[in-house]
Short mmCIF file of C-alpha atoms in Angstrom, two decimals:
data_model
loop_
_atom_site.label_atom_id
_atom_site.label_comp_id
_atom_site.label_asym_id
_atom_site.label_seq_id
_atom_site.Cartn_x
_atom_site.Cartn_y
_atom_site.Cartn_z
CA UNK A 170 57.65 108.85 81.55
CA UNK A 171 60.78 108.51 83.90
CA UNK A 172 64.19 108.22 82.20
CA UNK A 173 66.34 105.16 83.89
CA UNK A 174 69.77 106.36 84.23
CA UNK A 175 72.61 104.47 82.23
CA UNK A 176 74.18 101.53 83.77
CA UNK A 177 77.30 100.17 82.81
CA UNK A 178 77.26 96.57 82.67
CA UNK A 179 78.74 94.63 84.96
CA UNK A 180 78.82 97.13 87.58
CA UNK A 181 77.59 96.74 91.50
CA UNK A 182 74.84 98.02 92.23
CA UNK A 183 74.08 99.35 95.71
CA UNK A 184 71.90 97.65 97.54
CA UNK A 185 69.85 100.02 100.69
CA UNK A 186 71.03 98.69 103.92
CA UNK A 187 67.53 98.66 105.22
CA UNK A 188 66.76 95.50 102.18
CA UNK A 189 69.71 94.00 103.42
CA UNK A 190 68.80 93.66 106.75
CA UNK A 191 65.75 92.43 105.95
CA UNK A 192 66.85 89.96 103.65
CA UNK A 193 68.96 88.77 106.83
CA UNK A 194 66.17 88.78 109.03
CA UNK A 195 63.97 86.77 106.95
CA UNK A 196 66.84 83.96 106.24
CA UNK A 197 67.08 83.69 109.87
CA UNK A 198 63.40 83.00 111.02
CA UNK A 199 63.63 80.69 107.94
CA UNK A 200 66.67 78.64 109.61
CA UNK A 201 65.13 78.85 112.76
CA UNK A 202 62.44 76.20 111.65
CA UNK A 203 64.65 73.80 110.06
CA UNK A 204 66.17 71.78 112.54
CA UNK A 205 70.14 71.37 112.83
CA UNK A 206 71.44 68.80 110.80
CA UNK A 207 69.97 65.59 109.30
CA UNK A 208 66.51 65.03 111.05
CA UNK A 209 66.74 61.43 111.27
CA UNK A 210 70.38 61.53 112.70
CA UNK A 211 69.01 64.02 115.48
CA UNK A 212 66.15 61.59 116.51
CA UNK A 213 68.14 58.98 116.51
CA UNK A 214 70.47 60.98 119.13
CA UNK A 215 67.77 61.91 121.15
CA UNK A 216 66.45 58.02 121.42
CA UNK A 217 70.18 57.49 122.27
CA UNK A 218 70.47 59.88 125.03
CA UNK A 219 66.82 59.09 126.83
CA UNK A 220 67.69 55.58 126.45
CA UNK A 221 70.98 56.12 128.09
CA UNK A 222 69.42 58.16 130.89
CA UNK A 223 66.43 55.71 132.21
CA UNK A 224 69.54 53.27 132.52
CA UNK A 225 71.12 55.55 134.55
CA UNK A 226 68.76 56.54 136.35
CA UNK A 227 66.24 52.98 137.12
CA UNK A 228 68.64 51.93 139.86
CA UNK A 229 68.12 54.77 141.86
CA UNK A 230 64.04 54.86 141.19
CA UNK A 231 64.05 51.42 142.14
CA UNK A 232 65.95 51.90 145.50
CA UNK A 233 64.19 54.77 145.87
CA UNK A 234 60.81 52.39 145.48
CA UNK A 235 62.44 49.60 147.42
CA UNK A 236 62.63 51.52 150.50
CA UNK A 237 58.68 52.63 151.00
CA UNK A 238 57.56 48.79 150.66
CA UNK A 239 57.36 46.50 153.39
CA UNK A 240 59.77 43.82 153.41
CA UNK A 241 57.81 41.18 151.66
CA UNK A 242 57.38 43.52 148.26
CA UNK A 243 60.96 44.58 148.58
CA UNK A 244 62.40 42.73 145.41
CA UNK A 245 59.27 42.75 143.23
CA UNK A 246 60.55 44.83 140.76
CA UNK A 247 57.92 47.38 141.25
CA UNK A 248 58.57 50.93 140.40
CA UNK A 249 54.82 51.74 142.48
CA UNK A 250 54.78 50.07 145.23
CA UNK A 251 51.57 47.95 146.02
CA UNK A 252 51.70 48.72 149.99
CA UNK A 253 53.44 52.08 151.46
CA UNK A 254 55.65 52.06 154.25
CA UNK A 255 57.41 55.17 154.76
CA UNK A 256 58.04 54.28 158.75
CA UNK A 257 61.23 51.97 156.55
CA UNK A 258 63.37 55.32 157.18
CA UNK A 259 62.44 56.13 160.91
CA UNK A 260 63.73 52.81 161.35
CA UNK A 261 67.18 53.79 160.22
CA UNK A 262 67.34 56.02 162.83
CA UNK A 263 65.37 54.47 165.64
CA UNK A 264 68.91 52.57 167.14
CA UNK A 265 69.08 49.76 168.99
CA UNK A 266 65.27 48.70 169.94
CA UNK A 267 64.61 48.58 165.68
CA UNK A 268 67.58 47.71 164.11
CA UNK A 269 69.53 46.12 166.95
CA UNK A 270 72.93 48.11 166.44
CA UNK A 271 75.17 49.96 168.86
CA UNK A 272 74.98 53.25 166.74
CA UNK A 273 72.24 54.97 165.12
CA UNK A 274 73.07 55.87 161.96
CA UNK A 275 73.02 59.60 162.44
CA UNK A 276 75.86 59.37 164.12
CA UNK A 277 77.41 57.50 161.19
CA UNK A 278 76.02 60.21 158.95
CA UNK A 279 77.79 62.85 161.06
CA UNK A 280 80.65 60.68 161.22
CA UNK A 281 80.85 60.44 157.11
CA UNK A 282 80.32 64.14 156.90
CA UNK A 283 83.38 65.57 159.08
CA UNK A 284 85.50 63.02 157.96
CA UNK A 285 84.59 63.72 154.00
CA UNK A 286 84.80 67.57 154.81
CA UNK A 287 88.33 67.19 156.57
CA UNK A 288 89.78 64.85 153.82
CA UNK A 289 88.69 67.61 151.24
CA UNK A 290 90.18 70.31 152.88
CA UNK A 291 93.56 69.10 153.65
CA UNK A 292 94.03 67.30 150.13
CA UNK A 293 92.50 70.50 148.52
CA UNK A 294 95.04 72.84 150.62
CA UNK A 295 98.51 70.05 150.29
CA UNK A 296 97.77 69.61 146.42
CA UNK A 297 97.63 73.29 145.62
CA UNK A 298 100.64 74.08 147.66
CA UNK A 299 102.86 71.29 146.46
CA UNK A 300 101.02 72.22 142.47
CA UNK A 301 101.51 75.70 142.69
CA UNK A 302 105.37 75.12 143.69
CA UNK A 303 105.41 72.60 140.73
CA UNK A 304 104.09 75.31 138.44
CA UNK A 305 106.08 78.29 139.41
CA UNK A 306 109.16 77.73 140.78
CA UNK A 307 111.96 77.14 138.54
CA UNK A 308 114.65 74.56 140.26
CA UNK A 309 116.94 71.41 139.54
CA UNK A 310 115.55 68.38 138.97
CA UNK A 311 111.70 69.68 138.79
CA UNK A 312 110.51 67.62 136.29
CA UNK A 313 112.16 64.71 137.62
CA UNK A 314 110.76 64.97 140.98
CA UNK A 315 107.33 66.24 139.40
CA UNK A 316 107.67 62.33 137.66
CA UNK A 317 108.55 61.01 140.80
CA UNK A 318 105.12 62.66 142.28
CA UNK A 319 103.04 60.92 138.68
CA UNK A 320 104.67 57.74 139.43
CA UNK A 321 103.06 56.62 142.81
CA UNK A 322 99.85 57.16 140.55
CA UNK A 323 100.89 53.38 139.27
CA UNK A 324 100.97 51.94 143.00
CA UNK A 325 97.57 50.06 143.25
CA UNK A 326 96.13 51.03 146.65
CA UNK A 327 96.71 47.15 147.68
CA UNK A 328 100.43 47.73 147.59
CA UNK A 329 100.47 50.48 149.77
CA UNK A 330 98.10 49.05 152.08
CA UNK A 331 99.88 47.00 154.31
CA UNK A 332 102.95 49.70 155.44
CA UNK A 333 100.59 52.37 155.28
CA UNK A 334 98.63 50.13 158.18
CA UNK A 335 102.22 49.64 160.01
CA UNK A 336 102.96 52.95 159.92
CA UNK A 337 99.58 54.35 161.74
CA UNK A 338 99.79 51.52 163.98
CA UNK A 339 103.32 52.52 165.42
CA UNK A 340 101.54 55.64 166.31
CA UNK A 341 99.28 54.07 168.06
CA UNK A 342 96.43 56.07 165.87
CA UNK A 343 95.01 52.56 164.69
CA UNK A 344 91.18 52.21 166.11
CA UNK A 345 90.77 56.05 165.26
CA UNK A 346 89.61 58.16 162.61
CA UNK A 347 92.32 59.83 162.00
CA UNK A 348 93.90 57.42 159.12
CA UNK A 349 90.45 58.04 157.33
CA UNK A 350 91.72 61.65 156.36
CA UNK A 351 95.25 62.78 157.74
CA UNK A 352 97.09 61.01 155.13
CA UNK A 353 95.66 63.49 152.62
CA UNK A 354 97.84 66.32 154.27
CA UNK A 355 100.41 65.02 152.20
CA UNK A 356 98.29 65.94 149.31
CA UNK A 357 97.28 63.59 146.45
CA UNK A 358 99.54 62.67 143.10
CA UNK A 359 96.10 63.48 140.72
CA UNK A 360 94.94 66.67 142.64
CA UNK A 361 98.52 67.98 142.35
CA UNK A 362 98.78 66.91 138.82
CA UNK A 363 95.43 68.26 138.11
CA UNK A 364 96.45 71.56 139.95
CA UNK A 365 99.78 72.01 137.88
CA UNK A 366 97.73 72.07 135.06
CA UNK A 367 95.84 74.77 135.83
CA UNK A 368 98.52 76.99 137.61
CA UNK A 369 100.34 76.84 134.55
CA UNK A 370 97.78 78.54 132.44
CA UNK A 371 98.05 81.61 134.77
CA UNK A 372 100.00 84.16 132.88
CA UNK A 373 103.20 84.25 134.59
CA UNK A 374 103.31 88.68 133.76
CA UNK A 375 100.72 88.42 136.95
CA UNK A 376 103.06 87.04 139.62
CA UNK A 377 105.85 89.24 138.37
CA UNK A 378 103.95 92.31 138.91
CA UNK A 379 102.72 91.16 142.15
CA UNK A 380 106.50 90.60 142.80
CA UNK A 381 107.06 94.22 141.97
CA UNK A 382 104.64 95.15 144.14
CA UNK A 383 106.37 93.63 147.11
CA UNK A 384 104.10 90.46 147.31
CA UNK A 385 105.88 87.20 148.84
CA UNK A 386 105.45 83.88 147.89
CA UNK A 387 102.76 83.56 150.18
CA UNK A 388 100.22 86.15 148.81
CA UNK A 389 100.65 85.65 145.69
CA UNK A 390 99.26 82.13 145.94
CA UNK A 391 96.74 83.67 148.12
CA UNK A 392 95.48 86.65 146.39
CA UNK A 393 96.80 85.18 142.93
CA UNK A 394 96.30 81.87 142.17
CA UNK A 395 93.82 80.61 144.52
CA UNK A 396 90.84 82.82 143.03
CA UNK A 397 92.21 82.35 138.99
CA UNK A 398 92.21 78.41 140.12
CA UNK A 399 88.56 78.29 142.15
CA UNK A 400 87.06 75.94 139.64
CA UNK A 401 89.90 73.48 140.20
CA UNK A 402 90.08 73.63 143.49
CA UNK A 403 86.37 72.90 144.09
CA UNK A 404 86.54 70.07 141.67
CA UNK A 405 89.33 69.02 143.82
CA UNK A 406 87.44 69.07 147.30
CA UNK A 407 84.40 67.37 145.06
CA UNK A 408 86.17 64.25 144.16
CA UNK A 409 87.67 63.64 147.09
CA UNK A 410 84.59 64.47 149.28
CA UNK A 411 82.71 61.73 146.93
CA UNK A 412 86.01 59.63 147.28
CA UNK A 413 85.76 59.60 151.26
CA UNK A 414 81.86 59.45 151.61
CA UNK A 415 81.76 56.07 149.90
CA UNK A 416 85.09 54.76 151.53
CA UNK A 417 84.80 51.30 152.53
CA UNK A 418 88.24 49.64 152.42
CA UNK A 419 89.57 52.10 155.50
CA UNK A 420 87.02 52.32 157.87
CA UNK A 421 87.05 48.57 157.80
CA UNK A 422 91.08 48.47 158.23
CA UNK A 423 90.98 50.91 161.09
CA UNK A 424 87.93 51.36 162.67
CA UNK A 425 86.69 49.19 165.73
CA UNK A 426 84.09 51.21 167.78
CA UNK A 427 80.47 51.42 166.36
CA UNK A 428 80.08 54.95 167.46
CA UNK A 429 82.86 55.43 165.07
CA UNK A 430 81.52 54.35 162.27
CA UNK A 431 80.92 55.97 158.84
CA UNK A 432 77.98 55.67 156.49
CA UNK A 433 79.86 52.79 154.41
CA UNK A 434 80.78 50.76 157.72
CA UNK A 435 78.05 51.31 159.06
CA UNK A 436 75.59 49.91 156.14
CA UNK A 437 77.85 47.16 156.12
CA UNK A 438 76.90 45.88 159.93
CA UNK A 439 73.47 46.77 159.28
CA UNK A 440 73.80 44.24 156.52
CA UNK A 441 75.06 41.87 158.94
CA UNK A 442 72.79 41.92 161.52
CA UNK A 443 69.43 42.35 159.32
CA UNK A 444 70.41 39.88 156.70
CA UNK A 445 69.84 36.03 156.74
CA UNK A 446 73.43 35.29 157.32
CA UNK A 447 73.61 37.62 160.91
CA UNK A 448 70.14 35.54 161.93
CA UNK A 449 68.03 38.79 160.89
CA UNK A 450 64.87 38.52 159.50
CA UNK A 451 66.00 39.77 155.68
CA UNK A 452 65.03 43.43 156.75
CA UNK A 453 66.47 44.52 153.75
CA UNK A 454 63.98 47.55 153.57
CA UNK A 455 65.62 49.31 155.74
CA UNK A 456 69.11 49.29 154.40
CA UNK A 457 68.01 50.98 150.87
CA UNK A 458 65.89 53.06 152.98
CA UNK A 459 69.65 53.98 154.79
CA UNK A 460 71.29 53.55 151.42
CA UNK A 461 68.84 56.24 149.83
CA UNK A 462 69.56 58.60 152.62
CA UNK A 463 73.40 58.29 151.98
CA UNK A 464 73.02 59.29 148.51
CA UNK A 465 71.14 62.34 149.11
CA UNK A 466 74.14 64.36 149.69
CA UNK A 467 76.12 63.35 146.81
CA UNK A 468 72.91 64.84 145.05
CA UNK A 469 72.88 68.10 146.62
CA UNK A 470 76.56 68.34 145.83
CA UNK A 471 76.61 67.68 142.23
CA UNK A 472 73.66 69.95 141.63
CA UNK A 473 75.78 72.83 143.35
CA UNK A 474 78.91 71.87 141.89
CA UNK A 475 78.55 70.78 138.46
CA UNK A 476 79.06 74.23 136.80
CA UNK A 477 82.66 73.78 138.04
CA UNK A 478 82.90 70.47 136.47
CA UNK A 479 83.73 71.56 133.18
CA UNK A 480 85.27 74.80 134.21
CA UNK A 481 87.85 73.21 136.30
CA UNK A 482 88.98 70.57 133.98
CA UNK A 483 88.42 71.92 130.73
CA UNK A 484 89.60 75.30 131.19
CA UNK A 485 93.23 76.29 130.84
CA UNK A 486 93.39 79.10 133.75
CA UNK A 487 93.32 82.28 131.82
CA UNK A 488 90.73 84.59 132.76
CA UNK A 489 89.33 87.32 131.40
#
């Protein structure tokens, strides 16, 4: 007969380690199988959010749709179309014989693209110079002229429109393409507000030891705070890349020569010429067949950018 050792009462008793993880184990293949939450709340959020996303999403299915019927079947609200015709986006391209335009709109395409690429670029490079002065530099009068910088952010874009016009057109660059991006060398009030931001979450200890180390102003936005700020700065090239690809306003202020047309311009005298009003037939087809074509890239660019949506903006700067 085995004796049980004395126990006073109230005393812990050890428990093996091995029990314990077991115990632990078990509770967690047990919450596993619940679900998160009330059940009926979570359905209700997923109805919610697949609701929300076939709104979204329908306009582009149908445009999508739109452009492989013929023009007949064009507005029957028809996710499958009844008749197929894919020759809708050769037709885009084709040039004058099909859709009786000057320019074919790969060169608008190409046009869009240099001109989106160029505007990024030099508002990416301006705002992160002017931002990363903002954020480091300690002078007189900083935060007023940072203010000064926030408060053209008020100026509706109507405002400025007019001098901004007057000003190009003195140097005789009116008719070019060159007001569709050079005015973001001057870099952008949100882009260098948005930069700030970020700069400032750099811990300063990092420029003073490249300081030590004999670094200049120079490389230490270089080698510093250009790689610790990456996720801005591609956000920043992203918006205004998006920003300039679906520009209408200026290529319609400034532009004059078909070959220098942009996507946005250019749909816009296809809609001219093919629709009712420009004596066309209503080939309507063939502008969401364009139209779907122009939003391809956008695509492609969110999908490769949108891990440094939340990065950029959400993040403070620190790393590591």
């Amino acid at each position: 007969m085995a004796v049980t050792p004395d126990v006073p009462t109230g005393a812990p008793v050890a428990i093996p380690p091995a029990v314990v993880v077991e115990d632990r184990e078990r509770e967690g293949r047990f919450r596993r199988l619940l679900p998160e939450g009330n059940p009926l709340l979570n359905a209700l959020y997923m109805l919610l959010l697949i609701g929300l996303s076939i709104i979204f999403i329908y306009p582009f299915l149908w445009m999508v749709s739109a452009s492989l019927k013929p023009r007949e079947e064009v507005f029957d609200n028809r996710l499958i179309p009844r008749h197929w015709q894919s020759s809708n986006y050769l037709d885009v391209f084709r040039g004058v014989e099909n859709i009786s335009v000057a320019a074919p709109f790969g060169r608008w395409f190409f046009n869009s693209m240099w001109i989106g690429c160029a505007a990024a670029l030099s508002v990416t490079v301006s705002s992160a110079l002017v931002a990363f002065a903002f954020a480091y530099f300690r002078f007189p009068l900083r935060n007023l002229l940072f203010g000064c910088v926030l408060a053209t952010m008020m100026l509706p874009g109507a405002v400025t429109m007019i001098p901004v016009y007057l000003i190009w057109n003195h140097f005789h660059l009116t008719g070019t393409q060159y007001p569709l991006w050079a005015t973001n060398l001057f870099g952008s009030a949100f882009y260098i507000f948005l930069l700030r931001q970020f700069f400032l979450g750099i811990p300063r200890e990092l420029f003073e030891a490249a300081r030590m180390d004999g670094d200049n102003y120079w490389t230490m936005f270089w080698r510093i705070a250009v790689p610790l700020a990456k996720p801005a700065l591609i956000v920043t090239a992203i918006f205004e890349f998006k920003a300039s690809w679906t520009d209408l306003i200026r290529p319609l202020i400034y532009l004059r020569d078909d070959s220098q047309f942009t996507v946005p311009r250019g749909l816009y005298s296809l809609l001219g010429v093919l629709g009712p009003s420009g004596g066309g037939h209503g080939d309507y087809q063939v502008i969401i067949a364009a139209l779907v074509i122009a939003t391809v890239p956008m695509i492609i660019i969110f999908f490769l950018g949108q891990r440094y949506f939340v990065e950029g903006i959400a993040t403070s700067g620190r790393k590591g």
